Amino acid sequence: QVQLVESGGGLVQAGGSLRLSCAASGRTLSTLTMGWFRQAPGKERDFVGAITWSGAGLYYADSVKGRFAVSRDNAKNTVYLQMNSLKPEDTAVYYCAGSRSRLSPEDRNEYNYWGQGTQVTVSS
């Protein structure tokens, strides 16, 4: 079993930056595709970005391309989400997730492990 814990959320002004971290315990992340999702109040949990186990594959939602970057450090068993040029519409609870699947990293149903989430609030 894998336990995922997100950190790094908070309140930031529009145009600012945050880096979220997702630390894992219980097993190595090195064989998992890792994704980030977000959920705003009253909305579904949406895909943000993902990185394959090797780091060679990167996937992003159109709404964050060019602003957000996913990376991983398998030696530290940690995944990151660097968020730049933040907008008020980026406000949400952000979740990291791990998938044993090699298919559809954008599909939340492919993910086996989820963190509890961290709140990101962007003020205008």
Coordinates of N, CA, C and O in Angstrom, one line a residue:
Q1 N 0.8 -1.2 0.0 CA 0.0 0.0 0.0 C 0.9 1.2 0.0 O 2.0 1.2 0.5
V2 N 0.4 2.3 -0.6 CA 1.1 3.6 -0.6 C 0.3 4.6 0.1 O -0.9 4.8 -0.1
Q3 N 1.0 5.4 0.9 CA 0.4 6.6 1.5 C 1.0 7.8 0.9 O 2.3 7.9 0.8
L4 N 0.2 8.7 0.4 CA 0.6 9.9 -0.3 C 0.2 11.1 0.6 O -0.9 11.2 1.0
V5 N 1.2 12.0 0.8 CA 0.9 13.2 1.6 C 1.4 14.5 0.8 O 2.6 14.6 0.5
E6 N 0.4 15.3 0.5 CA 0.7 16.6 -0.2 C 1.1 17.7 0.8 O 0.6 17.7 1.9
S7 N 1.9 18.6 0.3 CA 2.2 19.8 1.1 C 2.6 20.9 0.1 O 2.8 20.7 -1.1
G8 N 2.6 22.1 0.7 CA 3.0 23.3 -0.1 C 1.9 24.2 -0.5 O 2.2 25.2 -1.2
G9 N 0.7 23.8 -0.2 CA -0.4 24.7 -0.6 C -0.5 25.9 0.2 O 0.3 26.1 1.2
G10 N -1.4 26.8 -0.1 CA -1.5 28.1 0.6 C -2.2 29.1 -0.2 O -2.8 28.9 -1.2
L11 N -2.1 30.3 0.3 CA -2.7 31.5 -0.3 C -1.6 32.3 -1.0 O -0.6 32.6 -0.5
V12 N -1.9 32.6 -2.3 CA -0.9 33.4 -3.1 C -1.7 34.4 -4.0 O -2.9 34.1 -4.3
Q13 N -1.1 35.5 -4.3 CA -1.7 36.4 -5.2 C -1.6 36.0 -6.6 O -0.7 35.2 -7.0
A14 N -2.5 36.5 -7.4 CA -2.5 36.2 -8.9 C -1.1 36.6 -9.4 O -0.6 37.6 -9.1
G15 N -0.6 35.7 -10.3 CA 0.8 35.9 -10.9 C 1.9 35.3 -10.1 O 3.0 35.3 -10.5
G16 N 1.6 34.8 -8.9 CA 2.6 34.2 -8.0 C 2.8 32.8 -8.3 O 2.3 32.2 -9.3
S17 N 3.7 32.2 -7.5 CA 4.1 30.8 -7.7 C 4.0 30.0 -6.4 O 4.1 30.5 -5.3
L18 N 3.7 28.7 -6.6 CA 3.8 27.7 -5.5 C 4.4 26.4 -6.0 O 4.2 26.1 -7.2
R19 N 5.0 25.7 -5.1 CA 5.5 24.4 -5.4 C 4.8 23.4 -4.5 O 5.1 23.5 -3.3
L20 N 4.1 22.5 -5.0 CA 3.5 21.4 -4.2 C 4.4 20.2 -4.2 O 5.0 19.9 -5.2
S21 N 4.4 19.5 -3.1 CA 5.2 18.3 -3.0 C 4.2 17.2 -2.6 O 3.2 17.4 -1.9
C22 N 4.6 16.0 -3.0 CA 3.8 14.8 -2.7 C 4.8 13.7 -2.3 O 5.6 13.2 -3.1
A23 N 4.8 13.4 -1.0 CA 5.8 12.4 -0.4 C 5.0 11.1 -0.2 O 3.9 11.1 0.2
A24 N 5.7 10.1 -0.5 CA 5.1 8.7 -0.4 C 5.8 7.9 0.6 O 7.0 8.0 0.9
S25 N 5.0 7.0 1.2 CA 5.6 6.0 2.2 C 4.8 4.7 1.9 O 3.8 4.7 1.3
G26 N 5.4 3.7 2.3 CA 4.8 2.4 2.2 C 5.3 1.6 1.0 O 5.3 0.3 1.1
R27 N 5.7 2.2 0.0 CA 6.3 1.6 -1.2 C 7.0 2.6 -2.1 O 6.6 3.8 -2.0
T28 N 7.8 2.1 -3.0 CA 8.5 3.1 -3.8 C 7.5 3.6 -4.9 O 6.6 2.9 -5.4
L29 N 7.7 4.9 -5.3 CA 6.9 5.5 -6.4 C 7.6 5.2 -7.7 O 7.0 5.5 -8.8
S30 N 8.7 4.6 -7.7 CA 9.5 4.6 -8.9 C 8.9 3.8 -10.1 O 9.3 4.0 -11.2
T31 N 7.9 3.0 -9.8 CA 7.3 2.2 -10.8 C 5.9 2.7 -11.2 O 5.2 2.2 -12.0
L32 N 5.5 3.8 -10.6 CA 4.2 4.4 -10.7 C 4.2 5.6 -11.6 O 5.1 6.4 -11.6
T33 N 3.1 5.7 -12.4 CA 2.8 7.0 -13.1 C 2.2 7.9 -12.0 O 1.3 7.4 -11.2
M34 N 2.7 9.1 -11.8 CA 2.2 10.0 -10.8 C 1.4 11.2 -11.4 O 1.9 11.8 -12.4
G35 N 0.3 11.5 -10.9 CA -0.5 12.5 -11.5 C -0.9 13.5 -10.4 O -0.9 13.3 -9.2
W36 N -1.3 14.7 -10.9 CA -1.9 15.8 -10.0 C -3.3 16.1 -10.6 O -3.5 16.2 -11.8
F37 N -4.2 16.2 -9.7 CA -5.6 16.6 -10.0 C -6.0 17.7 -9.1 O -5.4 17.9 -8.1
R38 N -7.1 18.4 -9.5 CA -7.6 19.4 -8.6 C -9.1 19.4 -8.6 O -9.7 19.0 -9.6
Q39 N -9.6 19.9 -7.5 CA -11.1 19.9 -7.4 C -11.5 21.3 -6.8 O -11.1 21.5 -5.6
A40 N -12.3 22.0 -7.5 CA -12.8 23.3 -7.0 C -14.2 23.0 -6.4 O -14.8 22.0 -6.8
P41 N -14.7 23.8 -5.5 CA -16.0 23.6 -4.9 C -17.1 23.4 -5.9 O -17.2 24.2 -6.8
G42 N -17.9 22.4 -5.8 CA -19.0 22.1 -6.7 C -18.6 21.6 -8.0 O -19.5 21.5 -8.9
K43 N -17.3 21.3 -8.2 CA -16.9 20.8 -9.5 C -16.3 19.4 -9.4 O -15.9 19.0 -8.3
E44 N -16.1 18.8 -10.5 CA -15.4 17.5 -10.5 C -13.9 17.6 -10.3 O -13.3 18.7 -10.5
R45 N -13.3 16.5 -10.0 CA -11.9 16.4 -9.9 C -11.3 16.3 -11.2 O -11.5 15.3 -12.0
D46 N -10.5 17.3 -11.6 CA -9.9 17.4 -13.0 C -8.4 17.1 -13.0 O -7.7 17.5 -12.1
F47 N -8.1 16.6 -14.1 CA -6.6 16.3 -14.4 C -5.9 17.6 -14.5 O -6.3 18.6 -15.1
V48 N -4.7 17.6 -13.9 CA -3.8 18.8 -14.0 C -2.5 18.4 -14.8 O -2.2 19.0 -15.8
G49 N -1.8 17.4 -14.4 CA -0.6 17.0 -15.0 C -0.2 15.6 -14.5 O -0.6 15.1 -13.5
A50 N 0.7 14.9 -15.2 CA 1.2 13.6 -14.9 C 2.6 13.4 -15.4 O 3.0 14.0 -16.4
I51 N 3.3 12.5 -14.8 CA 4.6 12.1 -15.2 C 4.8 10.6 -15.1 O 4.3 10.0 -14.1
T52 N 5.3 10.0 -16.1 CA 5.5 8.6 -16.1 C 6.6 8.1 -15.1 O 7.3 9.0 -14.6
W53 N 6.7 6.8 -14.9 CA 7.6 6.3 -13.9 C 9.1 6.7 -14.2 O 9.8 7.0 -13.3
S54 N 9.4 6.8 -15.5 CA 10.8 7.2 -15.8 C 11.0 8.7 -15.9 O 12.2 9.1 -15.9
G55 N 9.9 9.4 -15.9 CA 10.1 10.8 -16.1 C 10.1 11.3 -17.5 O 10.1 12.5 -17.8
A56 N 10.1 10.3 -18.4 CA 10.2 10.6 -19.9 C 8.9 11.1 -20.4 O 8.9 11.9 -21.4
G57 N 7.8 10.7 -19.8 CA 6.5 11.2 -20.3 C 5.9 12.2 -19.4 O 5.8 12.0 -18.2
L58 N 5.5 13.3 -20.0 CA 4.8 14.4 -19.3 C 3.5 14.8 -20.0 O 3.5 14.8 -21.2
Y59 N 2.5 15.0 -19.2 CA 1.2 15.3 -19.7 C 0.6 16.4 -18.9 O 0.7 16.5 -17.7
Y60 N -0.1 17.3 -19.6 CA -0.7 18.5 -18.9 C -2.1 18.8 -19.5 O -2.3 18.6 -20.7
A61 N -2.9 19.3 -18.6 CA -4.2 19.9 -19.1 C -3.9 21.1 -19.9 O -2.9 21.9 -19.5
D62 N -4.7 21.4 -20.8 CA -4.5 22.6 -21.7 C -4.5 23.9 -20.8 O -3.8 24.8 -21.1
S63 N -5.3 23.9 -19.7 CA -5.4 25.1 -18.9 C -4.2 25.4 -18.1 O -4.0 26.6 -17.7
V64 N -3.2 24.5 -18.0 CA -2.0 24.8 -17.2 C -0.7 24.7 -18.1 O 0.3 24.9 -17.5
K65 N -0.8 24.3 -19.3 CA 0.4 24.1 -20.1 C 1.1 25.5 -20.2 O 0.6 26.5 -20.4
G66 N 2.4 25.3 -20.0 CA 3.3 26.5 -20.0 C 3.4 27.2 -18.7 O 4.2 28.1 -18.5
R67 N 2.5 26.9 -17.8 CA 2.6 27.5 -16.4 C 2.9 26.5 -15.3 O 3.6 26.9 -14.4
F68 N 2.5 25.3 -15.5 CA 2.8 24.3 -14.4 C 3.8 23.2 -15.0 O 3.8 23.0 -16.2
A69 N 4.5 22.6 -14.0 CA 5.5 21.6 -14.4 C 5.5 20.5 -13.3 O 5.6 20.8 -12.1
V70 N 5.4 19.3 -13.8 CA 5.5 18.1 -12.9 C 6.9 17.5 -13.0 O 7.4 17.4 -14.1
S71 N 7.4 17.2 -11.8 CA 8.7 16.5 -11.8 C 8.7 15.5 -10.7 O 7.8 15.4 -9.9
R72 N 9.7 14.6 -10.7 CA 9.8 13.6 -9.7 C 11.2 13.4 -9.3 O 12.1 13.5 -10.1
D73 N 11.4 12.9 -8.1 CA 12.7 12.5 -7.5 C 12.5 11.2 -6.9 O 12.0 11.1 -5.8
N74 N 12.8 10.1 -7.7 CA 12.5 8.8 -7.2 C 13.4 8.4 -6.0 O 13.0 7.6 -5.1
A75 N 14.5 9.0 -5.9 CA 15.4 8.7 -4.8 C 14.8 9.3 -3.5 O 15.0 8.7 -2.4
K76 N 14.0 10.3 -3.6 CA 13.4 10.9 -2.4 C 11.9 10.4 -2.3 O 11.2 10.8 -1.4
N77 N 11.5 9.6 -3.3 CA 10.1 9.1 -3.3 C 9.1 10.3 -3.2 O 8.1 10.2 -2.5
T78 N 9.4 11.3 -4.0 CA 8.6 12.5 -4.0 C 8.3 13.0 -5.4 O 9.2 12.9 -6.3
V79 N 7.1 13.6 -5.6 CA 6.7 14.2 -6.8 C 6.4 15.6 -6.5 O 5.9 16.0 -5.4
Y80 N 6.6 16.5 -7.5 CA 6.4 17.9 -7.4 C 5.5 18.5 -8.4 O 5.4 18.0 -9.6
L81 N 4.8 19.6 -8.1 CA 4.0 20.3 -9.0 C 4.4 21.8 -8.9 O 4.1 22.4 -7.9
Q82 N 5.2 22.3 -9.8 CA 5.6 23.7 -9.8 C 4.5 24.5 -10.5 O 4.2 24.2 -11.7
M83 N 4.0 25.5 -9.8 CA 2.9 26.3 -10.4 C 3.3 27.7 -10.5 O 3.6 28.3 -9.5
N84 N 3.4 28.2 -11.7 CA 3.8 29.6 -11.9 C 2.6 30.4 -12.6 O 1.7 29.8 -13.1
S85 N 2.7 31.7 -12.6 CA 1.7 32.6 -13.2 C 0.3 32.1 -12.7 O -0.6 32.0 -13.6
L86 N 0.1 32.0 -11.5 CA -1.2 31.5 -10.9 C -2.3 32.4 -11.2 O -2.1 33.7 -11.1
K87 N -3.5 31.9 -11.4 CA -4.7 32.7 -11.7 C -5.7 32.3 -10.6 O -5.7 31.2 -10.1
P88 N -6.7 33.2 -10.4 CA -7.8 32.9 -9.4 C -8.5 31.6 -9.8 O -8.9 30.8 -8.9
E89 N -8.6 31.3 -11.1 CA -9.3 30.0 -11.5 C -8.5 28.8 -11.2 O -9.0 27.7 -11.4
D90 N -7.3 28.9 -10.7 CA -6.5 27.8 -10.3 C -6.8 27.4 -8.8 O -6.3 26.4 -8.3
T91 N -7.6 28.2 -8.2 CA -8.0 27.9 -6.8 C -8.8 26.5 -6.7 O -9.7 26.3 -7.4
A92 N -8.3 25.6 -5.9 CA -8.8 24.3 -5.7 C -8.1 23.6 -4.7 O -7.0 24.0 -4.2
V93 N -8.6 22.4 -4.3 CA -7.8 21.4 -3.6 C -7.0 20.6 -4.6 O -7.6 20.0 -5.5
Y94 N -5.7 20.5 -4.4 CA -4.9 19.7 -5.3 C -4.5 18.4 -4.7 O -4.1 18.3 -3.5
Y95 N -4.7 17.3 -5.5 CA -4.4 16.0 -5.0 C -3.3 15.3 -5.9 O -3.3 15.5 -7.1
C96 N -2.4 14.6 -5.2 CA -1.5 13.8 -6.0 C -2.1 12.3 -6.0 O -2.8 11.9 -5.1
A97 N -1.7 11.6 -7.0 CA -2.2 10.2 -7.2 C -1.2 9.4 -7.9 O -0.4 9.9 -8.7
G98 N -1.2 8.1 -7.6 CA -0.3 7.1 -8.2 C -1.1 6.1 -8.9 O -2.1 5.6 -8.5
S99 N -0.5 5.7 -10.1 CA -1.2 4.7 -10.9 C -0.2 3.6 -11.3 O 0.9 3.9 -11.8
R100 N -0.7 2.4 -11.2 CA 0.1 1.2 -11.7 C -0.2 1.0 -13.2 O 0.5 0.2 -13.8
S101 N -1.1 1.7 -13.7 CA -1.5 1.5 -15.1 C -0.5 2.3 -16.1 O 0.1 3.3 -15.7
R102 N -0.4 1.7 -17.3 CA 0.5 2.4 -18.3 C -0.5 3.1 -19.3 O 0.0 3.6 -20.3
L103 N -1.7 3.2 -19.0 CA -2.7 3.8 -19.9 C -3.3 5.1 -19.3 O -3.3 5.3 -18.1
S104 N -3.6 6.0 -20.2 CA -4.5 7.2 -19.9 C -4.1 7.9 -18.6 O -4.9 7.9 -17.7
P105 N -2.9 8.5 -18.6 CA -2.6 9.2 -17.4 C -3.5 10.4 -17.0 O -3.5 10.9 -15.9
E106 N -4.4 10.8 -18.0 CA -5.3 11.9 -17.7 C -6.6 11.4 -17.0 O -7.4 12.2 -16.6
D107 N -6.8 10.1 -17.0 CA -8.0 9.5 -16.5 C -7.9 9.2 -15.0 O -7.1 8.3 -14.6
R108 N -8.7 9.9 -14.2 CA -8.5 9.7 -12.7 C -8.9 8.2 -12.3 O -8.5 7.8 -11.3
N109 N -9.7 7.6 -13.1 CA -10.1 6.2 -12.8 C -8.9 5.2 -12.9 O -9.0 4.1 -12.5
E110 N -7.8 5.6 -13.6 CA -6.7 4.8 -13.7 C -5.8 4.8 -12.5 O -4.8 4.1 -12.4
Y111 N -6.1 5.6 -11.5 CA -5.2 5.8 -10.4 C -5.6 5.0 -9.2 O -6.8 4.9 -8.8
N112 N -4.6 4.4 -8.5 CA -4.9 3.4 -7.4 C -4.7 4.1 -6.1 O -5.3 3.6 -5.1
Y113 N -3.9 5.1 -6.0 CA -3.6 5.7 -4.7 C -3.8 7.2 -4.8 O -3.4 7.8 -5.7
W114 N -4.3 7.7 -3.7 CA -4.6 9.2 -3.6 C -4.2 9.8 -2.3 O -4.2 9.1 -1.2
G115 N -3.7 11.0 -2.3 CA -3.4 11.7 -1.1 C -4.7 12.4 -0.6 O -5.8 12.3 -1.3
Q116 N -4.6 13.1 0.5 CA -5.7 13.8 1.1 C -6.0 15.2 0.5 O -7.0 15.8 0.7
G117 N -5.0 15.7 -0.2 CA -5.2 17.0 -0.9 C -4.6 18.2 -0.1 O -4.5 18.1 1.2
T118 N -4.3 19.2 -0.8 CA -3.8 20.5 -0.2 C -4.5 21.6 -0.9 O -4.6 21.6 -2.1
Q119 N -4.9 22.6 -0.1 CA -5.7 23.7 -0.6 C -4.7 24.8 -1.2 O -3.7 25.2 -0.6
V120 N -5.1 25.2 -2.4 CA -4.4 26.3 -3.1 C -5.4 27.4 -3.4 O -6.5 27.1 -4.0
T121 N -5.2 28.6 -2.9 CA -6.1 29.7 -3.1 C -5.3 30.8 -3.7 O -4.3 31.3 -3.2
V122 N -5.8 31.3 -4.8 CA -5.2 32.4 -5.6 C -6.1 33.6 -5.5 O -7.2 33.5 -6.0
S123 N -5.6 34.7 -4.9 CA -6.4 35.9 -4.8 C -6.2 36.8 -6.0 O -5.1 36.9 -6.5
S124 N -7.2 37.6 -6.4 CA -7.1 38.5 -7.5 C -6.6 39.9 -7.1 O -6.5 40.2 -5.9

